[in-house]
GROMACS .gro file of C-alpha atoms in nm:
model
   93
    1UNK     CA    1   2.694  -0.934  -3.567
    2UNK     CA    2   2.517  -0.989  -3.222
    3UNK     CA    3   2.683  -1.072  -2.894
    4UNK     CA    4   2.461  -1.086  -2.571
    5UNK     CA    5   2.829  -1.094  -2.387
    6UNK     CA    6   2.872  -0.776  -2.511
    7UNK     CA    7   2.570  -0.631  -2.431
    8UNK     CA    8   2.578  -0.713  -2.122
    9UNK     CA    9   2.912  -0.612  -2.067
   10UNK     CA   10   2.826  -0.221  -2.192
   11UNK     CA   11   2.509  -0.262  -1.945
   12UNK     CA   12   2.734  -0.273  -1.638
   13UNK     CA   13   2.936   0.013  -1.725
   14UNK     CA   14   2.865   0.366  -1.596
   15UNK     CA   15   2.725   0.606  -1.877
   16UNK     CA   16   3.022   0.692  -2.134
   17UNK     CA   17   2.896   1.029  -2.115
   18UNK     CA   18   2.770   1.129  -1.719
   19UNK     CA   19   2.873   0.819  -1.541
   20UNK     CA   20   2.521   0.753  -1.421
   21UNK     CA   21   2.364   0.436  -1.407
   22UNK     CA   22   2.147   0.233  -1.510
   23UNK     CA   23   2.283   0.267  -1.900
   24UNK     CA   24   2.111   0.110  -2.232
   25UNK     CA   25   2.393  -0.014  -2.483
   26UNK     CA   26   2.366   0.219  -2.739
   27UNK     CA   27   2.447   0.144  -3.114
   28UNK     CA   28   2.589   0.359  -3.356
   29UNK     CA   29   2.319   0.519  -3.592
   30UNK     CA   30   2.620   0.464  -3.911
   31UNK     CA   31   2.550   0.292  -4.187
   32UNK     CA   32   2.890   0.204  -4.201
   33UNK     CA   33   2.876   0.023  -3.908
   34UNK     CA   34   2.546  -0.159  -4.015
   35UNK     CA   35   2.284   0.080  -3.905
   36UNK     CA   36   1.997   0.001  -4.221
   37UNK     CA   37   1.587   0.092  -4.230
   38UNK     CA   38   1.490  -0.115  -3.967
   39UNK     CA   39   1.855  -0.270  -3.861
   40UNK     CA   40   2.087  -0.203  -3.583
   41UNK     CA   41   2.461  -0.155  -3.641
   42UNK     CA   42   2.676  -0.498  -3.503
   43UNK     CA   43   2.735  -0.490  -3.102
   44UNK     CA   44   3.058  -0.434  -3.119
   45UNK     CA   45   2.955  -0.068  -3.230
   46UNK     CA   46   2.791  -0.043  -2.838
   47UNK     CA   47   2.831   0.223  -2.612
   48UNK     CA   48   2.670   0.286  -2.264
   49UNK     CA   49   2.472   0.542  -2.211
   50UNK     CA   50   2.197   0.691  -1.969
   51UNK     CA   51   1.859   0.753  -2.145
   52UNK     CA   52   1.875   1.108  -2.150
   53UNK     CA   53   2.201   1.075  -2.340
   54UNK     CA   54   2.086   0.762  -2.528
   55UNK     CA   55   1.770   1.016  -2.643
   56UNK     CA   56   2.005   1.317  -2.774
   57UNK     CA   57   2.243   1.068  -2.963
   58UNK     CA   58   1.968   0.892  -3.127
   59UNK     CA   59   1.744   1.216  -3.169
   60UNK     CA   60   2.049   1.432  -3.285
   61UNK     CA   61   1.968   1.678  -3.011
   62UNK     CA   62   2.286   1.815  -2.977
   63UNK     CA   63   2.505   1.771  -3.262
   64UNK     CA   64   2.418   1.728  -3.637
   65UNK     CA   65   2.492   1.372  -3.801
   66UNK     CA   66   2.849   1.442  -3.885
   67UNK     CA   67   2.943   1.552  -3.557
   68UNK     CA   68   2.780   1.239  -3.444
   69UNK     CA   69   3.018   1.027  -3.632
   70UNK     CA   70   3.313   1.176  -3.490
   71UNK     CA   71   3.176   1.199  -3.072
   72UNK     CA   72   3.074   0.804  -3.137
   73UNK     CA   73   3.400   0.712  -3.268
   74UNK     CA   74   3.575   0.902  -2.931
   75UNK     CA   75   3.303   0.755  -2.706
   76UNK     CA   76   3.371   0.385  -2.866
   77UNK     CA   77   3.708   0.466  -2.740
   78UNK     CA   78   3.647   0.538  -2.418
   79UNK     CA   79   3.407   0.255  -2.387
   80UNK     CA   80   3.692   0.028  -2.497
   81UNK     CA   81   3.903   0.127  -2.234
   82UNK     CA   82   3.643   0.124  -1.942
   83UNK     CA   83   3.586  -0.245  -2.040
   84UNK     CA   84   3.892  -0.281  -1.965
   85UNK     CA   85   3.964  -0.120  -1.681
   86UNK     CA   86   3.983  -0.335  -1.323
   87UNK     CA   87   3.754  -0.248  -1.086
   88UNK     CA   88   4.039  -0.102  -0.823
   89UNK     CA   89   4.174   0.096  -1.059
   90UNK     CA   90   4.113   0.480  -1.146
   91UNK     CA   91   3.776   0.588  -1.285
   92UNK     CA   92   3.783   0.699  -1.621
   93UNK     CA   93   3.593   0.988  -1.552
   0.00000   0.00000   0.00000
């Protein structure tokens, strides 16, 4: 499923990972979650993240594709909870 709101809701966010900015909204790479040969997973499986982290998730620079499943799921997570989060209140980092 696509949302624009969405997207542009992970695009304001600080990166999930660093906290840098500017972020691309980063899919998860699980079929599960919709990922298919030429397909993106559904928006709501969006998390920010800088290039150079968007790069190593998608590349599997840094973790093998189990691992992966299991750092998106805690970095959808956090994601959740920054959207959430009022702008006077603590960072999340």
């Amino acid at each position: 499923m696509r949302s624009q709101k969405r997207l542009n809701e992970i695009r304001k966010l600080p990166c999930v990972v660093c906290g840098r900015s500017p972020v691309d909204a980063a899919h998860s790479n699980q079929s599960k979650d919709g990922k298919g040969m030429g397909l993106k997973a559904c928006d709501s499986k969006t998390i920010p993240l800088c290039r150079n982290h968007h790069v190593e998730y998608d590349q599997f620079q840094k973790m093998n594709r189990s691992e992966s499943v299991e750092w998106f799921a805690k970095m959808l997570e956090k994601t959740e909870r920054m959207l959430k989060i009022d702008t006077n209140s603590d960072s999340v980092f």
